[in-house]
Amino acid sequence: MKKYLLITIMLIVSLPAKAQSYIGYLTDNYSGVNGVIANPANIADSRFKTDINLIGASAFFANDYLGVGFSDLTSSNFEYDTDAKLSLSNNNNFSGTVDVLGPSFMFNVGKKSSIAIFTRARTVISGNEFNGKSIDDLDDSIDESQDFLVDEGDFYAAGNGWAEVGFTYAQELMNKEQHFLKGGLSLKYLKGFGNAYVTGRNVTINYDASGATLPDSSTIGTLESTGDLSYGRADGYDSDNYDYEVPDAKGFGVDLGFVYEWRPDYADYVVTGTDGVKTVMKDKNKYKLKLGLSLTDVGSVNYKGGLIDSYNINNTITQDDYDNIEDSDDLQNLYTFTQATEDIKAGLPTALHFNADWNIKNHFYLNLNTDLSMRSAGENVMRTANVISLTPRFESKWFSFYLPVSSYQYSGMQIGAGLRAGPLYIGSGSLISTLTRSEIKGADIYAGLKIPVYYSQPKDSDGDGIPNKEDSCPKDFGPIENNGCPWGDTDGDTVLDNEDDCVDEAGPVENGGCPWIDTDGDSLMDNEDECINEAGPVENNGCPWPDSDGDSVLDKDDECPNEMGTVANNGCPEPEMTAEVQKSLNEYARTILFTTGKSTIKDESTPVLVDIISILNEYPNANFTIEGHTDSIGSVQTNQKLSENRAQSVLKFLIDGGIAPARLKAVGYGESKPIATNMYKDGRQKNRRVEINLVK
């Protein structure tokens, strides 16, 4: 059992990894599209017109179990058993990731918004709560002559690899001179290409050197184990053909961030154009203090049809059983084994980031950054190592240099260095520590190439706030109203004295420098009043509303302003019922069905009557008679009464449906007005009818 557990643990620990990306470089205001990794709000109000990342890669690993010196790693005489420095505890951990930022770009949308599209490939691993002392005991191998106890307890290890395509939108949220706020959101489509995890619960291994007595009275060691082990993975490996297929795995992720800037010298960065519009210089950092807060990697990748092997290792085996373990089939014979096929969800390494950046003076800055994992240890959980970094830097448009000093969870204090020179960025958050220390528990490195397109600085020779290209007097300080040339304005109304009709009385430019008046007293100034000498409402630009067709409905309320109508019909003429409509109305009415020999309307006739109500409502001022007719079967008196009652039933239904009673009259004609012969069944059926006719 030992060798398989040890191989699994060492394989996971040895994977290349990174937890924090591009340490030092992401504090740079010229990191461009790369900045969305730490905070999607970074690309709004950036120093770039556009920025294209060609390729970038970052790798990081930290652990609190194993430490080696750089000289040891490069020496051919390095021996793990003697030269490696172990920090053993009952809670050892490791964390790491590889992060490749592929082709990505950002550009501005208008003056306040920016978007970015980025591609990334990432591998994240993490392991938590390993008992380092137990691992060391296993690595020393079982001494058949000595008892030992391994109390591993609970432990977790997981790895996930995926690619992502992201879209970022960032925008200014507040710009009140000294106070500036921007926010950003990244939405990411995820494609998983590998996931595996190992989880142990209450695992113990107790070796008794003489635990069992053989028939020849000799003894043999026994290995008593307890607990549960689970091994889950995406099922994409064909063990027969040694072929790996990308699993059916996808998901979505979200990053959200905000950045606040305090700009005490805001006025120094304002440029006024000849149109009077004030804009803030895009090529300059304007803050004294910048604060950023972001939450990244919220989401997960769902692996369809993963495999989960579960072992209950509550058993006692002999030394011979242990020595005969060659593969997983042997383990399944010794311990209770189950295998399940189900979807596996691999959560992203969600982290909270806080960043504070202080502009000490000119090109010199000091940055404080913290990365805090929001994931707790658990089954198939990817966690980043918590980090706090203090990074002094020199920053300019084409060159920046960083010296990050960081404290990493698991690996301790690290000192690094990095630089950006035009399209190249390269560095490490642990470079100096790696080269100088005798014990290294973590390291990182990054490098990349991009195509930056920066904003340029507008030139203003006379310092009047108007760029030279828009200043008619670039060497003479002058107001924007005179295109940068000096002139006088006695009444201070921004209209030059040579153009002001009221030099000593301030007035708007539109009225030649004189104040506007209201000639007709309708509260609308003459400059906005289309009827200066005739009072009218503001809604009609100071003119009275007309009544073009003279029907007493003003044009603003008249739906037929050029055709005389009635107030009741919103200024339009009442519609007239045509012969076609009358015919259609009676065709509907004749289909009304009654219970045989009674005036009760059958339910199936309700839709017909509803349609009749709709037709009558189209002619609100028309009156109608409801006429009931019967065939000649029965007495004249009976038929007369039946026709009247049926007409009244229809009348009541129409009134209940909303038709005014005054518009309707019910009449029964009995058998007196046949429209077909009563000798035959078809004729009698036609005579049993209801008609609805217009009263002319």
XYZ file of C-alpha atoms in Angstrom:
696
model
C 0.000 0.000 0.000
C 2.874 2.335 0.864
C 4.438 2.489 -2.554
C 1.212 3.355 -4.326
C 0.284 6.090 -1.889
C 3.805 7.490 -2.016
C 3.959 7.412 -5.824
C 0.610 9.223 -6.056
C 1.618 11.936 -3.606
C 5.051 12.510 -5.145
C 3.617 12.619 -8.664
C 1.174 15.363 -7.696
C 3.815 17.339 -5.793
C 6.249 17.180 -8.710
C 3.841 18.690 -11.267
C 4.834 22.160 -12.511
C 2.530 24.717 -10.976
C 1.700 28.298 -10.145
C -0.689 29.971 -7.761
C -0.155 33.698 -8.395
C 0.471 34.958 -11.945
C 3.012 37.533 -13.169
C 4.089 38.733 -9.706
C 5.252 42.355 -9.903
C 4.222 42.842 -13.508
C 0.490 43.015 -12.744
C 1.113 46.002 -10.425
C 2.278 47.979 -13.492
C -0.171 50.480 -15.000
C 1.260 49.416 -18.360
C 0.410 45.729 -17.995
C -2.494 46.318 -20.411
C -4.715 43.383 -21.249
C -2.778 41.202 -18.783
C -4.349 43.271 -16.001
C -7.730 41.541 -16.393
C -6.189 38.478 -14.718
C -5.970 40.296 -11.389
C -8.866 42.746 -11.757
C -11.132 43.161 -14.812
C -11.622 46.860 -13.966
C -7.941 47.566 -14.783
C -8.486 48.060 -18.518
C -10.861 51.033 -18.113
C -9.100 54.426 -18.311
C -5.813 52.685 -19.126
C -2.703 54.120 -20.777
C -3.404 52.153 -23.941
C -5.351 52.888 -27.096
C -5.096 49.164 -27.630
C -2.914 46.364 -26.318
C -2.303 42.957 -27.885
C -0.737 40.137 -25.910
C 0.955 37.641 -28.201
C 1.989 35.049 -25.636
C 2.739 35.001 -21.940
C 3.432 32.234 -19.452
C 3.780 32.121 -15.691
C 4.563 29.225 -13.355
C 4.571 29.039 -9.559
C 4.922 26.398 -6.852
C 4.859 26.596 -3.034
C 4.937 23.914 -0.337
C 5.780 23.593 3.353
C 7.165 20.030 3.213
C 10.285 19.957 1.063
C 13.063 22.526 0.675
C 16.209 22.428 -1.464
C 18.933 24.896 -2.359
C 19.454 26.196 -5.894
C 23.051 25.011 -5.792
C 21.826 21.555 -4.756
C 19.467 21.362 -7.718
C 22.222 22.253 -10.171
C 24.761 19.907 -8.576
C 25.336 16.438 -9.994
C 26.097 15.219 -6.448
C 22.671 16.087 -5.057
C 21.144 13.279 -2.985
C 17.522 13.615 -1.984
C 17.839 11.540 1.212
C 20.749 13.595 2.565
C 20.516 17.035 0.900
C 16.762 17.713 0.882
C 15.492 19.642 3.887
C 12.168 18.433 5.214
C 9.753 20.412 7.383
C 7.587 17.671 8.796
C 4.243 18.327 10.441
C 0.861 16.668 10.627
C -0.504 19.346 8.253
C 1.739 19.787 5.219
C 0.397 21.512 2.085
C 1.317 22.492 -1.453
C -0.211 24.696 -4.138
C 0.634 25.653 -7.684
C -0.458 26.485 -11.197
C 0.817 26.950 -14.732
C -0.835 29.882 -16.503
C -0.429 30.564 -20.223
C -2.019 33.756 -21.541
C -2.537 33.273 -25.261
C -3.485 35.806 -27.946
C -5.515 38.502 -26.209
C -6.380 42.113 -26.882
C -8.101 45.132 -25.385
C -9.336 48.404 -26.813
C -11.466 51.352 -25.753
C -15.144 51.778 -26.585
C -15.926 55.473 -26.361
C -14.396 57.648 -23.655
C -15.444 55.666 -20.600
C -15.535 51.996 -21.537
C -13.094 49.311 -22.584
C -13.407 45.692 -23.623
C -10.974 42.800 -23.770
C -11.008 39.320 -25.227
C -8.465 36.900 -23.820
C -7.454 33.256 -24.049
C -5.764 31.260 -21.307
C -4.648 27.709 -20.583
C -4.210 26.826 -16.919
C -3.225 23.924 -14.711
C -3.909 24.158 -10.984
C -2.941 21.680 -8.286
C -3.339 21.790 -4.553
C -2.820 19.451 -1.628
C -3.834 19.997 1.957
C -3.529 18.445 5.405
C -0.939 15.808 4.510
C 0.904 14.328 7.448
C 4.498 14.994 6.452
C 5.837 12.708 9.154
C 3.829 9.832 7.722
C 5.071 10.550 4.210
C 8.652 10.518 5.482
C 8.075 7.206 7.258
C 6.743 5.696 4.056
C 9.671 7.082 2.080
C 12.104 5.429 4.505
C 10.372 2.117 3.570
C 9.085 -0.519 5.939
C 11.683 -1.939 8.248
C 10.483 -5.499 8.728
C 12.109 -5.699 12.150
C 10.480 -2.599 13.656
C 6.927 -1.592 14.447
C 5.658 1.762 13.236
C 2.386 3.708 13.125
C 1.321 6.116 10.384
C -1.542 8.407 11.425
C -2.382 10.256 8.202
C -5.943 11.246 9.132
C -7.694 13.325 6.434
C -5.848 14.622 3.369
C -6.785 16.118 0.013
C -5.010 16.489 -3.310
C -6.475 17.656 -6.614
C -5.401 18.823 -10.033
C -7.363 20.465 -12.825
C -6.344 21.654 -16.289
C -8.539 23.772 -18.516
C -8.580 26.365 -21.270
C -10.684 29.486 -21.151
C -11.905 32.187 -23.508
C -12.948 35.345 -21.710
C -14.728 38.599 -22.481
C -14.152 41.611 -20.236
C -16.156 44.822 -20.066
C -14.912 47.678 -17.880
C -16.271 51.180 -17.428
C -15.869 54.365 -15.459
C -18.514 54.428 -12.720
C -17.682 57.756 -11.108
C -15.445 60.662 -12.116
C -15.792 63.509 -9.648
C -12.454 65.251 -10.076
C -10.452 63.977 -7.080
C -12.506 60.792 -6.773
C -12.575 58.219 -9.538
C -14.141 54.751 -9.592
C -14.233 52.095 -12.278
C -15.588 48.563 -12.414
C -15.177 45.534 -14.630
C -16.653 42.092 -15.263
C -15.130 39.098 -17.043
C -17.228 36.214 -18.329
C -15.279 33.065 -19.194
C -16.134 29.940 -21.139
C -14.159 26.983 -19.799
C -13.068 23.781 -21.528
C -11.569 21.155 -19.236
C -8.817 18.871 -20.458
C -7.996 16.932 -17.297
C -9.010 16.487 -13.674
C -7.995 14.110 -10.902
C -8.198 14.071 -7.133
C -7.266 11.874 -4.178
C -9.027 12.097 -0.822
C -8.282 10.241 2.394
C -10.522 10.020 5.440
C -9.278 8.840 8.863
C -6.385 6.948 7.278
C -4.037 5.032 9.630
C -1.425 2.346 8.933
C -0.106 0.239 11.833
C 2.797 -2.123 11.114
C 3.447 -4.934 13.597
C 6.800 -6.620 12.843
C 5.682 -9.908 14.474
C 1.975 -9.626 14.050
C 1.314 -13.103 12.626
C 2.730 -16.567 13.486
C 3.390 -18.961 10.633
C 2.957 -22.794 10.820
C 6.708 -23.218 11.346
C 6.401 -21.019 14.492
C 8.171 -18.108 12.758
C 6.539 -14.690 12.646
C 5.729 -12.323 9.849
C 4.831 -8.662 9.875
C 1.233 -7.477 9.520
C -0.074 -4.186 8.155
C -3.308 -3.042 9.785
C -4.992 -0.110 8.032
C -8.175 1.884 8.578
C -10.003 4.628 6.740
C -11.322 5.393 3.275
C -9.572 6.459 0.077
C -11.212 7.974 -3.003
C -9.599 8.500 -6.374
C -11.609 10.446 -8.959
C -10.564 11.408 -12.462
C -11.874 12.405 -15.846
C -12.195 9.192 -17.838
C -10.264 10.058 -20.994
C -7.383 7.580 -20.878
C -7.357 4.345 -22.898
C -5.017 2.073 -20.957
C -4.935 -0.472 -23.775
C -3.765 1.956 -26.464
C -2.016 4.428 -24.140
C -4.158 7.122 -25.713
C -5.688 10.163 -24.015
C -8.800 11.866 -25.310
C -9.945 15.282 -24.142
C -12.937 14.619 -21.859
C -16.419 16.033 -22.283
C -15.973 18.914 -19.858
C -17.055 22.529 -19.890
C -18.172 25.289 -17.594
C -18.349 29.009 -17.002
C -16.431 31.419 -14.791
C -16.786 35.006 -13.615
C -14.313 37.678 -12.429
C -15.537 40.919 -10.850
C -13.475 43.902 -9.773
C -13.478 47.569 -8.803
C -10.718 50.197 -8.653
C -10.828 53.517 -6.786
C -8.334 56.328 -7.408
C -7.690 59.389 -5.279
C -6.565 62.239 -7.559
C -5.684 65.300 -5.478
C -3.967 66.994 -8.462
C -6.835 66.279 -10.851
C -6.798 69.777 -12.397
C -3.248 69.258 -13.673
C -4.481 66.533 -16.018
C -7.478 68.332 -17.578
C -7.321 69.489 -21.213
C -9.932 71.834 -22.691
C -10.638 71.680 -26.429
C -11.731 74.554 -28.682
C -15.299 73.293 -28.356
C -15.110 73.861 -24.610
C -15.265 70.193 -23.788
C -12.936 69.174 -20.965
C -11.146 65.847 -21.205
C -8.697 64.131 -18.897
C -5.259 63.186 -20.211
C -5.293 59.518 -21.159
C -1.503 59.129 -21.273
C -0.955 60.028 -17.590
C -1.431 58.260 -14.274
C -3.459 60.752 -12.285
C -3.740 59.161 -8.866
C -1.787 59.530 -5.659
C -3.397 56.430 -4.199
C -5.174 53.607 -5.989
C -7.189 50.852 -4.289
C -8.421 47.721 -6.063
C -10.664 44.876 -4.945
C -11.573 41.869 -7.070
C -13.011 38.375 -6.864
C -11.685 36.002 -9.519
C -12.375 32.474 -10.733
C -15.924 32.073 -9.528
C -17.234 28.985 -11.313
C -16.420 25.385 -12.112
C -15.770 22.822 -14.853
C -18.164 19.888 -15.082
C -16.559 16.631 -16.302
C -19.158 14.318 -17.780
C -18.891 10.603 -16.911
C -15.851 10.695 -14.616
C -14.668 7.622 -12.707
C -14.482 7.485 -8.911
C -12.682 4.572 -7.235
C -13.402 4.161 -3.524
C -11.431 1.910 -1.159
C -12.350 1.026 2.385
C -8.975 -0.039 3.758
C -10.194 -1.409 7.076
C -8.194 -4.644 6.901
C -5.087 -6.398 8.164
C -2.692 -7.916 5.634
C 0.619 -9.708 6.016
C 4.047 -8.643 4.844
C 3.751 -11.184 2.018
C 0.436 -9.655 0.886
C 2.061 -6.248 0.857
C 5.138 -7.454 -1.074
C 2.890 -9.059 -3.711
C 1.034 -5.799 -4.527
C 1.826 -4.990 -8.156
C -1.151 -3.049 -9.464
C -4.620 -1.755 -8.577
C -6.163 -5.191 -9.163
C -4.162 -6.520 -6.214
C -5.451 -3.640 -4.070
C -9.013 -4.462 -5.053
C -8.503 -8.045 -3.839
C -7.280 -6.873 -0.443
C -9.665 -4.030 0.292
C -13.331 -3.255 -0.213
C -13.555 -1.577 -3.611
C -16.340 0.230 -5.445
C -16.274 2.179 -8.676
C -18.859 4.719 -9.811
C -19.334 6.647 -13.040
C -20.731 10.120 -12.452
C -20.174 13.746 -13.351
C -17.278 15.391 -11.508
C -17.379 19.111 -10.773
C -13.980 20.809 -10.432
C -14.322 24.225 -8.813
C -12.047 27.040 -9.970
C -9.474 28.393 -7.471
C -11.648 31.302 -6.355
C -9.595 34.092 -4.771
C -10.115 37.556 -3.327
C -7.533 40.192 -4.264
C -6.841 43.536 -2.593
C -4.386 46.001 -4.092
C -3.123 49.369 -2.876
C -0.770 51.415 -5.066
C 0.945 54.601 -3.837
C 2.603 57.030 -6.219
C 5.550 58.121 -4.110
C 6.766 60.704 -6.624
C 6.902 60.953 -10.401
C 7.800 57.481 -11.751
C 8.289 55.769 -8.362
C 5.547 53.634 -6.812
C 4.998 51.287 -3.882
C 2.392 48.521 -4.214
C 0.755 46.334 -1.571
C -1.112 43.275 -2.883
C -2.858 40.394 -1.158
C -4.272 37.230 -2.723
C -6.583 35.266 -0.449
C -8.021 31.867 -1.371
C -11.787 31.635 -0.953
C -11.763 27.842 -1.125
C -11.431 25.637 1.947
C -9.739 22.244 1.813
C -11.992 19.484 0.567
C -12.591 16.830 -2.051
C -11.568 17.942 -5.568
C -10.960 21.505 -4.395
C -8.321 23.680 -6.080
C -6.824 26.303 -3.756
C -4.266 29.005 -4.387
C -1.662 29.813 -1.780
C -2.375 33.008 0.142
C 0.144 35.733 -0.665
C 0.947 39.236 0.522
C 3.427 41.250 -1.549
C 5.099 44.633 -1.176
C 6.541 45.814 -4.503
C 8.521 49.006 -5.064
C 8.777 49.846 -8.764
C 10.003 52.356 -11.290
C 7.397 52.853 -14.020
C 7.443 54.722 -17.326
C 5.755 54.270 -20.690
C 8.424 52.075 -22.285
C 10.251 50.648 -19.275
C 9.388 49.450 -15.764
C 11.349 47.590 -13.100
C 9.972 45.734 -10.044
C 11.384 44.308 -6.798
C 8.555 42.325 -5.168
C 8.984 41.137 -1.572
C 6.343 38.505 -0.827
C 5.228 36.276 1.985
C 3.722 33.058 0.612
C 1.554 30.622 2.433
C 3.540 27.359 2.712
C 6.877 28.633 1.271
C 7.546 31.757 3.361
C 9.330 34.988 2.379
C 10.531 35.480 -1.210
C 12.298 38.335 -2.995
C 12.065 38.698 -6.750
C 12.733 41.012 -9.674
C 11.105 41.763 -13.003
C 11.031 44.257 -15.825
C 9.035 45.438 -18.798
C 10.851 46.819 -21.812
C 8.483 47.779 -24.621
C 6.905 44.564 -25.908
C 8.837 42.253 -23.527
C 7.979 41.431 -19.932
C 9.923 38.969 -17.804
C 10.473 38.339 -14.128
C 10.075 36.210 -11.042
C 8.611 36.839 -7.607
C 11.342 34.640 -6.107
C 14.385 35.227 -8.329
C 16.719 36.711 -5.705
C 15.626 34.256 -2.999
C 16.091 31.284 -5.313
C 19.641 32.288 -6.234
C 20.796 33.176 -2.720
C 19.062 30.870 -0.236
C 20.117 27.413 0.828
C 16.519 26.269 1.216
C 13.824 26.884 -1.412
C 10.218 25.864 -0.769
C 8.665 27.746 -3.640
C 9.541 29.531 -6.847
C 7.934 31.235 -9.821
C 8.858 32.686 -13.200
C 7.060 34.462 -16.030
C 7.772 35.929 -19.467
C 5.816 37.206 -22.452
C 5.567 39.339 -25.569
C 2.943 41.896 -26.560
C 2.210 44.769 -28.943
C 1.389 47.926 -26.914
C -0.196 51.012 -28.490
C -0.005 53.896 -25.991
C -1.776 57.239 -25.784
C 0.467 60.203 -26.610
C 0.788 63.425 -24.621
C -0.835 66.570 -26.123
C 1.539 69.559 -26.288
C 0.449 72.899 -24.756
C 3.266 75.487 -25.086
C 1.494 78.455 -23.437
C -0.074 76.387 -20.656
C -3.597 77.664 -21.271
C -5.057 74.185 -21.247
C -5.582 74.148 -25.023
C -3.382 71.734 -27.017
C -1.201 73.459 -29.587
C -3.001 71.787 -32.458
C -6.254 73.480 -31.337
C -4.753 76.798 -30.080
C -4.890 79.796 -32.438
C -2.241 81.506 -30.290
C -0.056 78.604 -29.104
C 2.524 80.975 -27.582
C 0.039 83.386 -25.920
C -2.163 82.385 -23.023
C -5.778 82.951 -23.968
C -9.295 81.747 -23.150
C -10.911 78.889 -24.955
C -13.704 81.226 -26.142
C -11.185 82.966 -28.382
C -9.425 79.770 -29.455
C -6.584 80.359 -27.027
C -6.005 84.046 -27.826
C -6.499 86.807 -25.199
C -9.402 89.285 -25.364
C -11.732 91.230 -23.046
C -15.173 90.521 -21.694
C -16.469 93.455 -19.585
C -19.710 91.906 -18.333
C -18.180 88.459 -17.945
C -20.843 86.754 -20.035
C -18.246 84.936 -22.186
C -19.276 87.096 -25.180
C -16.374 89.256 -26.350
C -16.942 92.983 -26.116
C -16.618 93.375 -29.902
C -19.527 90.939 -30.339
C -21.604 91.855 -27.269
C -24.764 93.973 -27.937
C -25.075 94.599 -24.178
C -21.506 95.176 -23.052
C -22.436 96.116 -19.468
C -25.260 93.594 -19.068
C -24.526 89.891 -19.108
C -26.491 87.794 -21.527
C -26.250 84.539 -23.469
C -24.185 84.148 -26.606
C -27.299 83.239 -28.620
C -28.808 86.705 -27.973
C -25.663 88.647 -28.762
C -24.707 88.956 -25.080
C -28.069 90.420 -23.978
C -30.500 88.699 -21.616
C -33.506 86.966 -23.149
C -37.041 88.441 -22.586
C -40.562 86.957 -22.702
C -42.611 89.240 -25.000
C -45.969 87.429 -24.748
C -45.592 86.513 -21.061
C -46.171 82.774 -21.510
C -43.089 81.857 -19.379
C -41.153 80.808 -22.483
C -38.232 83.045 -23.417
C -38.238 84.483 -26.926
C -35.287 82.358 -27.977
C -37.362 79.248 -27.406
C -40.806 80.715 -28.278
C -42.028 80.035 -31.840
C -44.940 82.501 -31.338
C -43.273 85.475 -29.657
C -46.354 87.725 -29.728
C -48.988 85.079 -28.918
C -49.060 83.209 -25.624
C -49.072 79.444 -25.781
C -48.103 76.362 -23.742
C -44.512 75.201 -23.372
C -45.454 71.854 -24.882
C -46.251 73.600 -28.208
C -43.107 75.762 -28.142
C -45.060 78.829 -26.953
C -47.826 78.697 -29.605
C -51.553 78.035 -28.918
C -52.811 74.641 -29.984
C -54.826 74.779 -33.279
C -58.067 72.994 -34.269
C -57.493 72.416 -38.008
C -60.821 70.700 -38.775
C -62.954 72.841 -36.444
C -64.528 69.917 -34.605
C -63.676 71.403 -31.152
C -61.006 68.742 -30.584
C -57.554 70.369 -30.527
C -55.002 68.943 -32.915
C -52.866 67.621 -30.050
C -55.787 65.423 -28.969
C -57.362 64.890 -32.407
C -56.611 61.506 -33.980
C -58.027 62.856 -37.284
C -56.789 66.499 -37.244
C -57.813 67.170 -40.876
C -61.253 65.472 -40.750
C -64.171 66.707 -38.651
C -65.313 64.201 -36.112
C -66.808 63.891 -32.656
C -65.326 64.359 -29.216
C -66.481 60.876 -28.266
C -64.491 59.390 -31.145
C -61.310 61.445 -30.417
C -61.968 63.854 -33.285
C -62.626 61.215 -35.938
C -65.950 60.591 -37.771
C -68.111 57.782 -36.496
C -67.855 54.681 -38.717
C -70.879 53.749 -40.830
C -72.168 50.240 -41.021
C -72.040 48.863 -44.557
C -74.299 46.324 -46.166
C -71.471 43.791 -46.002
C -71.139 44.298 -42.250
C -74.925 44.021 -41.782
C -74.915 40.795 -43.779
C -72.025 39.417 -41.737
C -73.799 40.381 -38.522
C -76.925 38.443 -39.463
C -74.924 35.459 -40.634
C -73.475 35.350 -37.119
C -76.909 35.846 -35.516
C -78.545 33.026 -37.495
C -76.043 30.546 -36.057
C -77.229 31.192 -32.482
C -78.622 27.915 -31.142
C -81.357 27.484 -28.499
C -82.585 24.538 -26.507
C -85.443 22.895 -28.436
C -88.758 24.609 -27.695
C -87.096 27.017 -25.229
C -85.359 30.410 -25.187
C -82.238 29.112 -23.455
C -79.102 29.847 -25.506
C -76.805 26.843 -25.919
C -73.246 27.147 -24.598
C -71.716 26.524 -28.015
C -73.254 29.798 -29.213
C -71.260 31.893 -26.702
C -68.295 32.551 -29.078
C -70.750 33.745 -31.754
C -72.369 36.197 -29.364
C -68.938 37.467 -28.210
C -68.062 38.179 -31.844
C -71.394 40.011 -32.308
C -70.573 42.200 -29.271
C -67.208 43.087 -30.871
C -68.979 44.155 -34.101
C -71.533 46.305 -32.237
C -68.732 48.001 -30.257
C -67.197 49.178 -33.538
C -70.327 51.335 -34.116
C -70.896 52.968 -30.700
C -73.613 55.375 -31.902
C -75.679 52.869 -33.913
C -78.893 51.254 -32.620
C -80.093 47.759 -33.455
C -83.224 45.585 -33.306
C -82.977 41.949 -32.273
C -85.608 40.004 -34.182
C -86.778 36.510 -33.231
C -88.365 34.149 -35.836
C -89.771 30.591 -35.737
C -91.045 27.974 -38.173
C -94.750 27.114 -38.471
C -94.679 24.013 -36.308
C -96.962 24.614 -33.308
C -99.599 27.219 -32.658
C -99.235 30.824 -33.753
C -99.454 32.047 -30.178
C -96.782 29.615 -28.974
C -94.427 30.531 -31.796
C -94.976 34.274 -31.204
C -94.143 33.928 -27.518
C -91.098 31.734 -28.226
C -89.704 34.238 -30.758
C -90.090 37.116 -28.288
C -88.388 35.181 -25.495
C -85.464 34.176 -27.710
C -84.991 37.794 -28.846
C -85.007 38.848 -25.173
C -82.371 36.175 -24.308
C -80.050 37.530 -26.972
C -80.792 41.104 -25.803
C -79.832 40.204 -22.227
C -76.588 38.513 -23.300
C -75.537 41.582 -25.329
C -76.344 43.972 -22.475
C -74.412 41.750 -20.035
C -71.540 41.896 -22.535
C -71.342 45.692 -22.270
C -73.717 46.992 -24.970
C -75.770 49.983 -23.771
C -79.475 48.980 -23.303
C -80.610 52.167 -25.044
C -79.026 50.931 -28.286
C -81.009 47.677 -28.394
C -84.648 46.613 -28.890
C -85.992 43.035 -28.937
C -88.916 42.074 -31.219
C -90.555 38.684 -31.837
C -92.211 37.917 -35.180
C -93.148 34.305 -34.558
C -93.786 32.473 -37.839
C -94.927 35.580 -39.703
C -91.730 36.294 -41.669
C -90.403 33.040 -43.131
C -87.436 33.174 -45.473
C -88.015 29.629 -46.782
C -90.896 27.175 -47.141
C -92.036 25.421 -43.967
C -92.954 22.321 -45.931
C -89.521 20.807 -45.643
C -87.078 20.296 -42.799
C -84.319 22.479 -44.340
C -86.747 25.360 -44.840
C -88.069 25.160 -41.303
C -84.500 25.170 -39.969
C -83.744 28.416 -41.870
C -86.931 30.021 -40.521
C -85.887 29.309 -36.890
C -83.513 32.262 -36.593
C -82.474 35.492 -34.879
C -81.603 38.625 -36.853
C -79.830 41.788 -35.652
C -80.578 44.778 -37.857
C -79.428 48.392 -37.868
C -82.059 50.943 -36.986
C -81.841 53.588 -39.711
